[in-house]
CSV table of C-alpha atoms (C1' of nucleotides) in Angstrom, one decimal:
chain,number,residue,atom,x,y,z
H,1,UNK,CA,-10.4,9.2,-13.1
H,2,UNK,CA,-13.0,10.1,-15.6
H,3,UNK,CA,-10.9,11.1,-18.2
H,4,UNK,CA,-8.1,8.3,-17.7
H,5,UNK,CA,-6.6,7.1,-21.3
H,6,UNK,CA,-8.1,3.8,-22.3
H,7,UNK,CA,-4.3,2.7,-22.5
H,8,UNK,CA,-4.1,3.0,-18.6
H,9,UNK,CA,-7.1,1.3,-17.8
H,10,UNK,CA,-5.7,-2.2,-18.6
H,11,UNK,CA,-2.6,-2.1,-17.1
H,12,UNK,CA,-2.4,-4.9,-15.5
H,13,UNK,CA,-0.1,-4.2,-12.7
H,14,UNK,CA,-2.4,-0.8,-12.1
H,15,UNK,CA,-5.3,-2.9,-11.9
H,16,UNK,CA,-3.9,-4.9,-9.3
H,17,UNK,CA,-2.7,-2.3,-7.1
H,18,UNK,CA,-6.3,-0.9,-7.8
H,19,UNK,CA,-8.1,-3.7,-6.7
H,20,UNK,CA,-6.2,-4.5,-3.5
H,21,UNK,CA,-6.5,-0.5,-2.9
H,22,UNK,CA,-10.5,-1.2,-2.8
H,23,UNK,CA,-10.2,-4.5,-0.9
H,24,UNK,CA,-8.0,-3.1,1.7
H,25,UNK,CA,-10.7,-0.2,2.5
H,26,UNK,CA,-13.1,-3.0,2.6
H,27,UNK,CA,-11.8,-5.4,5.0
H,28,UNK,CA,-10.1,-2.5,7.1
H,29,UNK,CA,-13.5,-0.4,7.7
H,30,UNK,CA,-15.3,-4.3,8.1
H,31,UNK,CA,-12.7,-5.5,10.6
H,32,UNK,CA,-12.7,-1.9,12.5
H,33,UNK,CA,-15.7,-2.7,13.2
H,34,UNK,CA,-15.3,-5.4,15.1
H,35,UNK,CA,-12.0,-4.0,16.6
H,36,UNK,CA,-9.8,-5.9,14.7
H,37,UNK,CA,-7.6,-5.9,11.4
H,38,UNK,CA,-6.7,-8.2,8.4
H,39,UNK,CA,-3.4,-9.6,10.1
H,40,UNK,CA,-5.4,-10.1,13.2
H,41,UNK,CA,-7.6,-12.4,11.1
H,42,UNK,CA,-5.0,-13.9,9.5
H,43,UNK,CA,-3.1,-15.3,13.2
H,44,UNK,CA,-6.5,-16.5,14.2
H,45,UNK,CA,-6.8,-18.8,11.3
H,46,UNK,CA,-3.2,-20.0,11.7
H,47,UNK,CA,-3.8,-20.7,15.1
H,48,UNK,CA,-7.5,-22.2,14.7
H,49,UNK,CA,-6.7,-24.2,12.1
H,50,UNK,CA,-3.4,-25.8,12.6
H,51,UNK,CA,-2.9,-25.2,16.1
H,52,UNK,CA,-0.9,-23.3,19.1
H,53,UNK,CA,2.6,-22.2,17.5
H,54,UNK,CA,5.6,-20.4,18.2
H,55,UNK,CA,5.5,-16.8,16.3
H,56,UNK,CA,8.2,-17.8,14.1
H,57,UNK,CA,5.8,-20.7,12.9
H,58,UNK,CA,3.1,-18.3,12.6
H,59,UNK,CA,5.1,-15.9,10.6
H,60,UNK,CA,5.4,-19.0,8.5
H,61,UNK,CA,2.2,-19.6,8.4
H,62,UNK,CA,0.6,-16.3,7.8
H,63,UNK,CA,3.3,-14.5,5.3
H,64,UNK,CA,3.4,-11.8,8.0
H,65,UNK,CA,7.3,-10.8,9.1
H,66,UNK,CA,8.5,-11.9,12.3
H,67,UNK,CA,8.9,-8.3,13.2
H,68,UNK,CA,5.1,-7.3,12.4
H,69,UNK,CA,4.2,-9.9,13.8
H,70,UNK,CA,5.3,-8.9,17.7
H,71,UNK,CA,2.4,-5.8,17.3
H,72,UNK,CA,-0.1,-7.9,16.2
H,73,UNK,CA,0.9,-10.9,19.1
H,74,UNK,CA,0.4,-7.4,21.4
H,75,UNK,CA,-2.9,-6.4,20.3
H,76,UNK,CA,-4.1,-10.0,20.5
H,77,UNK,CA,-3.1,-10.7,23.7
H,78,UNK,CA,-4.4,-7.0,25.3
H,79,UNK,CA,-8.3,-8.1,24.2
H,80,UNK,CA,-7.5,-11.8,25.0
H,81,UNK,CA,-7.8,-13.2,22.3
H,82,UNK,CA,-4.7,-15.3,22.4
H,83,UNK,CA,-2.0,-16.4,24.9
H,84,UNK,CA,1.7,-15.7,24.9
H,85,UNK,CA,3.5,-18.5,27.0
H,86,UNK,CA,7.3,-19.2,27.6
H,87,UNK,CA,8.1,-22.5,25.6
H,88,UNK,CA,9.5,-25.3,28.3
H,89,UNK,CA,11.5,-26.8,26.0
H,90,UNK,CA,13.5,-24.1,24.2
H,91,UNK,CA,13.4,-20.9,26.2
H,92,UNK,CA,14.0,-18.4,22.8
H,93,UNK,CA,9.9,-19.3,22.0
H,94,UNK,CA,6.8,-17.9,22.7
H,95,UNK,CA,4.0,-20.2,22.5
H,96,UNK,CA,0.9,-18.5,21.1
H,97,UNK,CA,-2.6,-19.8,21.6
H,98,UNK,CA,-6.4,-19.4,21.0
H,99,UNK,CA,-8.3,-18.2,24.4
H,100,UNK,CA,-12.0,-19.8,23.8
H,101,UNK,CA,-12.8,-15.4,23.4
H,102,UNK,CA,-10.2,-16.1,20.3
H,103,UNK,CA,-12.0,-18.7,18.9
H,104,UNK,CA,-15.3,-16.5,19.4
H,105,UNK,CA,-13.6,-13.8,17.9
H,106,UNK,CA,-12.8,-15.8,15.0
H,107,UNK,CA,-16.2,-16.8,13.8
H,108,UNK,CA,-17.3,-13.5,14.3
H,109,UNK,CA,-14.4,-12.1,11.7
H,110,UNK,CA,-14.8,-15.4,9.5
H,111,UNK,CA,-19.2,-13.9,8.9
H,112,UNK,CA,-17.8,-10.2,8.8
H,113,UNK,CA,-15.5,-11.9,6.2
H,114,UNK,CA,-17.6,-13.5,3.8
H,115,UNK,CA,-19.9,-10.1,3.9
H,116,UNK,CA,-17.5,-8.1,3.0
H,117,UNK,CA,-16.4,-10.2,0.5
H,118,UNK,CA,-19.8,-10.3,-0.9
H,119,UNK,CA,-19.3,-6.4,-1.0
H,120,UNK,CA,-16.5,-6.2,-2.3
H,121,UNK,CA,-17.0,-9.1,-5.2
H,122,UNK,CA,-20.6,-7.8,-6.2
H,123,UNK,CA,-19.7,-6.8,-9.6
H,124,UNK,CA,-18.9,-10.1,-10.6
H,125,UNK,CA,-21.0,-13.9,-10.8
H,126,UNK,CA,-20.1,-16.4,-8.9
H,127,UNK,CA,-18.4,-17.9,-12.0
H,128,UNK,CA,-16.2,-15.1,-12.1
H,129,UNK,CA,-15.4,-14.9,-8.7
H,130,UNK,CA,-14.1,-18.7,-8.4
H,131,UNK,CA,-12.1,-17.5,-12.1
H,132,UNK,CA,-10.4,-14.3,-10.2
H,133,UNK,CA,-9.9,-16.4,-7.7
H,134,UNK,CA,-8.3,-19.6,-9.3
H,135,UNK,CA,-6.3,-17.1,-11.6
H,136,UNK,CA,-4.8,-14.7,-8.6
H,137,UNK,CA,-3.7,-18.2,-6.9
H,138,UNK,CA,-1.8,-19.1,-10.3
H,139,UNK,CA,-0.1,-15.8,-10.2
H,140,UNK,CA,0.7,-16.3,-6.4
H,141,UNK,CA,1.6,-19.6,-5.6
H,142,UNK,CA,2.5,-20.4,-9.0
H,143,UNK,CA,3.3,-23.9,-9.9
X,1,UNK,CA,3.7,-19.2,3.9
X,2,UNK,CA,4.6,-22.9,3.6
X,3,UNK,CA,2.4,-24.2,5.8
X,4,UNK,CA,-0.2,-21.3,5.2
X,5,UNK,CA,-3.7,-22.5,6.0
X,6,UNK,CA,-6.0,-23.9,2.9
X,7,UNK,CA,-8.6,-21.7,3.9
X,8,UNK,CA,-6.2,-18.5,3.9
X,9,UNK,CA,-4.7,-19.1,0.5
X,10,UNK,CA,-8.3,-18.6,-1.3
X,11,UNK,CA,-9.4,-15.2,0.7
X,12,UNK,CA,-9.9,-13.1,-2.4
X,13,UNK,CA,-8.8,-10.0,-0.7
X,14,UNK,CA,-5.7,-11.6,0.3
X,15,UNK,CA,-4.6,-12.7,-2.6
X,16,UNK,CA,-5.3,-9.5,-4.6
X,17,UNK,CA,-3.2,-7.6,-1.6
X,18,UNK,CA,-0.2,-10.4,-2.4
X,19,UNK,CA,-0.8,-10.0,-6.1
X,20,UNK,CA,-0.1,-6.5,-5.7
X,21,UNK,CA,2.7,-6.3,-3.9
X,22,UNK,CA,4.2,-8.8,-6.2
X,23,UNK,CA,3.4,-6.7,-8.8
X,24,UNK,CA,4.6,-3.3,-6.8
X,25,UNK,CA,8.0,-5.3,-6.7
X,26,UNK,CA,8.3,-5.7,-10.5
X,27,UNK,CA,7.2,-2.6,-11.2
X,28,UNK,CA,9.0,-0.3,-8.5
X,29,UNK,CA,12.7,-2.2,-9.8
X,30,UNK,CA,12.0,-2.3,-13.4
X,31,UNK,CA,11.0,1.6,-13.2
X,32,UNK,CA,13.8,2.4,-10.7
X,33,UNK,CA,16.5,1.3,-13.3
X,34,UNK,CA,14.7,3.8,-15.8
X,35,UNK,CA,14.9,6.6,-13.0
X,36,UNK,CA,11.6,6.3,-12.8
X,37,UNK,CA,8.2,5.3,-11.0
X,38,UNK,CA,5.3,3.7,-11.7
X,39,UNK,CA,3.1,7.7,-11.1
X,40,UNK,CA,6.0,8.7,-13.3
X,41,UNK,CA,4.3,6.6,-16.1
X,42,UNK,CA,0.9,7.3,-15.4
X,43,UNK,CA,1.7,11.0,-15.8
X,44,UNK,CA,3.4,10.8,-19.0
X,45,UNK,CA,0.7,8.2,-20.4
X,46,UNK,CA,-1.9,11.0,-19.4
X,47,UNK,CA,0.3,13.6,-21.4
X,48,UNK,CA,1.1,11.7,-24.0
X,49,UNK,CA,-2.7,10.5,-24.9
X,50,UNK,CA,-4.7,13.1,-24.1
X,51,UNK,CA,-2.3,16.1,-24.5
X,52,UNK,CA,-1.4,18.9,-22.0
X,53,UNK,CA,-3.4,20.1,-18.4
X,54,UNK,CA,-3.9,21.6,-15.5
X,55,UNK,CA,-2.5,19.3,-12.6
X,56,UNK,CA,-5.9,19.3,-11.4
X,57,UNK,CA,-7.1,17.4,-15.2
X,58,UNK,CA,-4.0,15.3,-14.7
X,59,UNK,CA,-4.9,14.3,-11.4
X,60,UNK,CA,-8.6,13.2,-12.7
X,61,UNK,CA,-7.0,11.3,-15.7
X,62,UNK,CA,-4.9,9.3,-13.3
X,63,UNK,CA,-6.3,8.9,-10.1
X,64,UNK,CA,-3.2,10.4,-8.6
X,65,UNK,CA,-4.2,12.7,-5.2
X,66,UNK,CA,-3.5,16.6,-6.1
X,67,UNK,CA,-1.7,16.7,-3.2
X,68,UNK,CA,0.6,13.6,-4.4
X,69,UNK,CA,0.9,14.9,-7.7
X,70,UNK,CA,3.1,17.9,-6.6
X,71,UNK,CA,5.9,15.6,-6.0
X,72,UNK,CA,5.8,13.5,-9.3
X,73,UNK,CA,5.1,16.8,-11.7
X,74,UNK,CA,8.7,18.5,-9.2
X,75,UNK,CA,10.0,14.8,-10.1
X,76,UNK,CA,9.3,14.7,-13.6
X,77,UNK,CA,10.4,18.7,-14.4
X,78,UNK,CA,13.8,18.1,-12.5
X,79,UNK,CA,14.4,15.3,-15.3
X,80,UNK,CA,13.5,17.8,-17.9
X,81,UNK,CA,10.5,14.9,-18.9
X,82,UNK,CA,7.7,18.0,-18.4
X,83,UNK,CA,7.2,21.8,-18.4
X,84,UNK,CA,5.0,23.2,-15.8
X,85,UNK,CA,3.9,26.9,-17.5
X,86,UNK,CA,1.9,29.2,-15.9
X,87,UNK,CA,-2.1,29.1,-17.8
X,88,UNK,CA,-2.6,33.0,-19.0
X,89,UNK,CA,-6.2,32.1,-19.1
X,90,UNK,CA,-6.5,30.9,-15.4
X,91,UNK,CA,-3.6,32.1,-13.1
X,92,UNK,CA,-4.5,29.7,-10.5
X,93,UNK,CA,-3.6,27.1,-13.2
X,94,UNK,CA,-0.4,25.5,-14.6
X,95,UNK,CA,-0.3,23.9,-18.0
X,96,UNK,CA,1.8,21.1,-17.9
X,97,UNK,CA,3.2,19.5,-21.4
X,98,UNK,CA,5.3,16.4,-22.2
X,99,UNK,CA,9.0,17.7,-23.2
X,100,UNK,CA,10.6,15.8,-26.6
X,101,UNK,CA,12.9,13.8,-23.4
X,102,UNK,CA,9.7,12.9,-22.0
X,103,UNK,CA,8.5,11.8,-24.7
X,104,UNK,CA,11.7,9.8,-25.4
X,105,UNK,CA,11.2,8.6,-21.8
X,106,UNK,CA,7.3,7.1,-22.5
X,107,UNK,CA,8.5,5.0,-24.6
X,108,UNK,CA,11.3,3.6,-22.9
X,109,UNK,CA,9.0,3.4,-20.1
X,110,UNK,CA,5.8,1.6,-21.9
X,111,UNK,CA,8.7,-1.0,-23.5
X,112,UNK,CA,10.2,-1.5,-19.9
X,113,UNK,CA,6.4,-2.1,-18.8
X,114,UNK,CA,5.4,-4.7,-21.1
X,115,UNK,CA,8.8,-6.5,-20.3
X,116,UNK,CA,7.9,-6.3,-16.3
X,117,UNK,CA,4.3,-7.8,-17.1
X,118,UNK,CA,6.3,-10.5,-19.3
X,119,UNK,CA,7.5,-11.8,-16.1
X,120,UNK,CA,5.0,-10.5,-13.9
X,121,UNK,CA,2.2,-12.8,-15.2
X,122,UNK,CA,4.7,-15.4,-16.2
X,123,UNK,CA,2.7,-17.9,-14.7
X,124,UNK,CA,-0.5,-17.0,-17.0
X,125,UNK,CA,-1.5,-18.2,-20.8
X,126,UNK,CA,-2.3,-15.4,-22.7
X,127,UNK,CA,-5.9,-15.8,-22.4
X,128,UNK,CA,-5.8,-16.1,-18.8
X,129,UNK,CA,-4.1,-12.8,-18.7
X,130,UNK,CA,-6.5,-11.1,-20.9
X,131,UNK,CA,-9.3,-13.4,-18.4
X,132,UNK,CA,-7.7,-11.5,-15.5
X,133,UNK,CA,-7.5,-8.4,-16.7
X,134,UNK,CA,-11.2,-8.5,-17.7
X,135,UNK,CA,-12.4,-9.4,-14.1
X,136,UNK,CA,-10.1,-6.9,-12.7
X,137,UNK,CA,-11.7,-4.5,-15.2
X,138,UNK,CA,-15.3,-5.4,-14.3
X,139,UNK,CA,-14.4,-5.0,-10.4
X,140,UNK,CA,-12.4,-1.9,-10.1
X,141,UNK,CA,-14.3,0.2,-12.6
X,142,UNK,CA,-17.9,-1.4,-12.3
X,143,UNK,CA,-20.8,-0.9,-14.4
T,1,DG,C1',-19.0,46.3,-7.4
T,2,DC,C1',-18.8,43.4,-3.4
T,3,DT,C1',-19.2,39.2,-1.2
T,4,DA,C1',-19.4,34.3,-0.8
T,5,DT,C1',-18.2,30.3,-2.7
T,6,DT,C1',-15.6,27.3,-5.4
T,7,DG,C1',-11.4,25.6,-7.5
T,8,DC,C1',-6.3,25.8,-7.8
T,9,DG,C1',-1.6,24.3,-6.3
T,10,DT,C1',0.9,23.4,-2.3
T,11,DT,C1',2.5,21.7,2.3
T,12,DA,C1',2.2,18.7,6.0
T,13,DG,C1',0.9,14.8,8.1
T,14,DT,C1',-1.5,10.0,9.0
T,15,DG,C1',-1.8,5.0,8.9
T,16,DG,C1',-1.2,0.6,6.8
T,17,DC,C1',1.8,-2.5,4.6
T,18,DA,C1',6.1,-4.8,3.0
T,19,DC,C1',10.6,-5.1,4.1
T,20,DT,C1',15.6,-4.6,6.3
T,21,DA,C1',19.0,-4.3,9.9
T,22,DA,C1',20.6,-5.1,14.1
T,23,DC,C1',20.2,-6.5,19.0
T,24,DG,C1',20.6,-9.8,23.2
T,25,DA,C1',19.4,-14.2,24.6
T,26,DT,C1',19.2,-18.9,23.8
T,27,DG,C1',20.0,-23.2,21.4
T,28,DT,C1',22.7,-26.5,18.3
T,29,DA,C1',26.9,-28.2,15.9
T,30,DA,C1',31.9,-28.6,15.0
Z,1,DT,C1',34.3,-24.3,23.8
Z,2,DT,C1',33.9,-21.9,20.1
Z,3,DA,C1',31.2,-20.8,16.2
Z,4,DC,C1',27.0,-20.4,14.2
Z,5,DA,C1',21.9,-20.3,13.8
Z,6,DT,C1',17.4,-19.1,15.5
Z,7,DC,C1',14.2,-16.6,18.6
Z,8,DG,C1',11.6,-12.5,19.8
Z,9,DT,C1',12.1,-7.7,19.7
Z,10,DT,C1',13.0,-2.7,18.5
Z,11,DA,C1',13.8,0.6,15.2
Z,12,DG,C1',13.5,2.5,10.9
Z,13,DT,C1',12.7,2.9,5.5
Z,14,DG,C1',9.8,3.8,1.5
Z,15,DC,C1',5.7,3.5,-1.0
Z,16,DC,C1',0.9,4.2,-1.3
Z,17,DA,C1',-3.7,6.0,-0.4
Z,18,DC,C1',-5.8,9.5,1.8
Z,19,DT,C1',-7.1,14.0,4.8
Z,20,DA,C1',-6.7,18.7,6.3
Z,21,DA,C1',-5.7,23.2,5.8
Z,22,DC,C1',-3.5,27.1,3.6
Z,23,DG,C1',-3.2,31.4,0.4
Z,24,DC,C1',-4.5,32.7,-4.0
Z,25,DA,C1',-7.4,33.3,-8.1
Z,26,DA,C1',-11.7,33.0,-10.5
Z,27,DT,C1',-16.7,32.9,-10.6
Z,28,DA,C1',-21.6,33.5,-9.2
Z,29,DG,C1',-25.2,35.8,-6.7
Z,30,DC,C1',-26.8,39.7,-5.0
DNA sequence: GCTATTGCGTTAGTGGCACTAACGATGTAA
DNA sequence: TTACATCGTTAGTGCCACTAACGCAATAGC
């Protein structure tokens, strides 16, 4: 990409996917290490900070589809990280839940996090990064 | 994602993985009316700018993998939009050139694009776009 | 001139992500 | 009770970034 027109290297849309391209190997080889992956993150925050939920909640709550969600429900529950219970009072649910290794497992992705992020962001000033940031959550949740 | 966490809305690598898909949506519809995709483009920019090359060139102005390029040079000769000639000086090479329909097709293809960023950054002033696009800049090609 | 290395285009395949369709089972409303 | 909606689940699609390995052609070192 040496030789890439100048017109190309502003595209904004390009940029984008760029960016997310070089986040994504980031946080995936960060969160490998830990045996873990960026939807894996994402449940445990759902569930640590607004509490045990039914996965159709969590989908809710996460952005991730109902139908991804099942593997990733799996792959917490086979390191025990979370529990899958029957719901009493309407038998279609799950109810999900932190196990106290989930929550331990949380703060140890919520450090990895914040390094990677340090990584990943270490071209820009902290000024810029709250800018990036306050701009991508216009674009995102806009209004 | 109503009830999405605070904390999860702000993760910078989240929302540039959000941003992009949004933006991969745009893009990917507004190109597929044109018979077209968004490598599609980058090829013919690459052409049009800096004139013909080897697919290996092409691949180093665009960041598209060697191996990926195949499929959008096959793509783009099928449509009559390239011509893919054998290089007399180099046989392992082949010179690829824009056509007069792929040159026709650039520029319905850079109008279509500044349409899709019209609404893709909707939510944007101007000089938050050209904000964004600076940071995104300053990330993705550092230095 | 021969050989080893490097570069070329190509094929095949991987894994993540976003997304759709359809299913059986269960709940709720008309 | 019949119709409809919701739940978790399975399967599958398409795009994207990336890797591995191939045969062939060119080049560099001896």
């Amino acid at each position: 990409m040496e030789k890439t027109p100048a017109r190309l290297r502003r595209v904004p849309s390009r940029l984008l996917g760029l960016a997310a391209a070089q986040a994504d190997r980031v946080v995936n080889s960060g969160f490998a290490e830990l045996d873990a992956r960026k939807w894996h993150y994402s449940a445990l925050v759902a569930l640590h900070d607004s509490g045990p939920a039914s996965q159709a909640e969590l989908s809710d709550r996460t952005g991730i589809y109902r139908s991804d969600l099942v593997a990733v429900i799996n792959e917490l529950a086979e390191r025990g990280l979370v529990e899958r219970t029957p719901d009493p009072d309407d038998r279609r649910r799950n109810v999900i839940s932190l196990t106290e290794a989930g929550r331990e497992q949380f703060v140890r992705l919520e450090a990895a996090l914040v390094a990677m992020h340090e990584e990943l962001l270490a071209p820009l000033t902290e000024a810029e990064r709250e800018q990036l940031i306050d701009l991508l959550v216009k674009l995102v949740f806009p209004q």
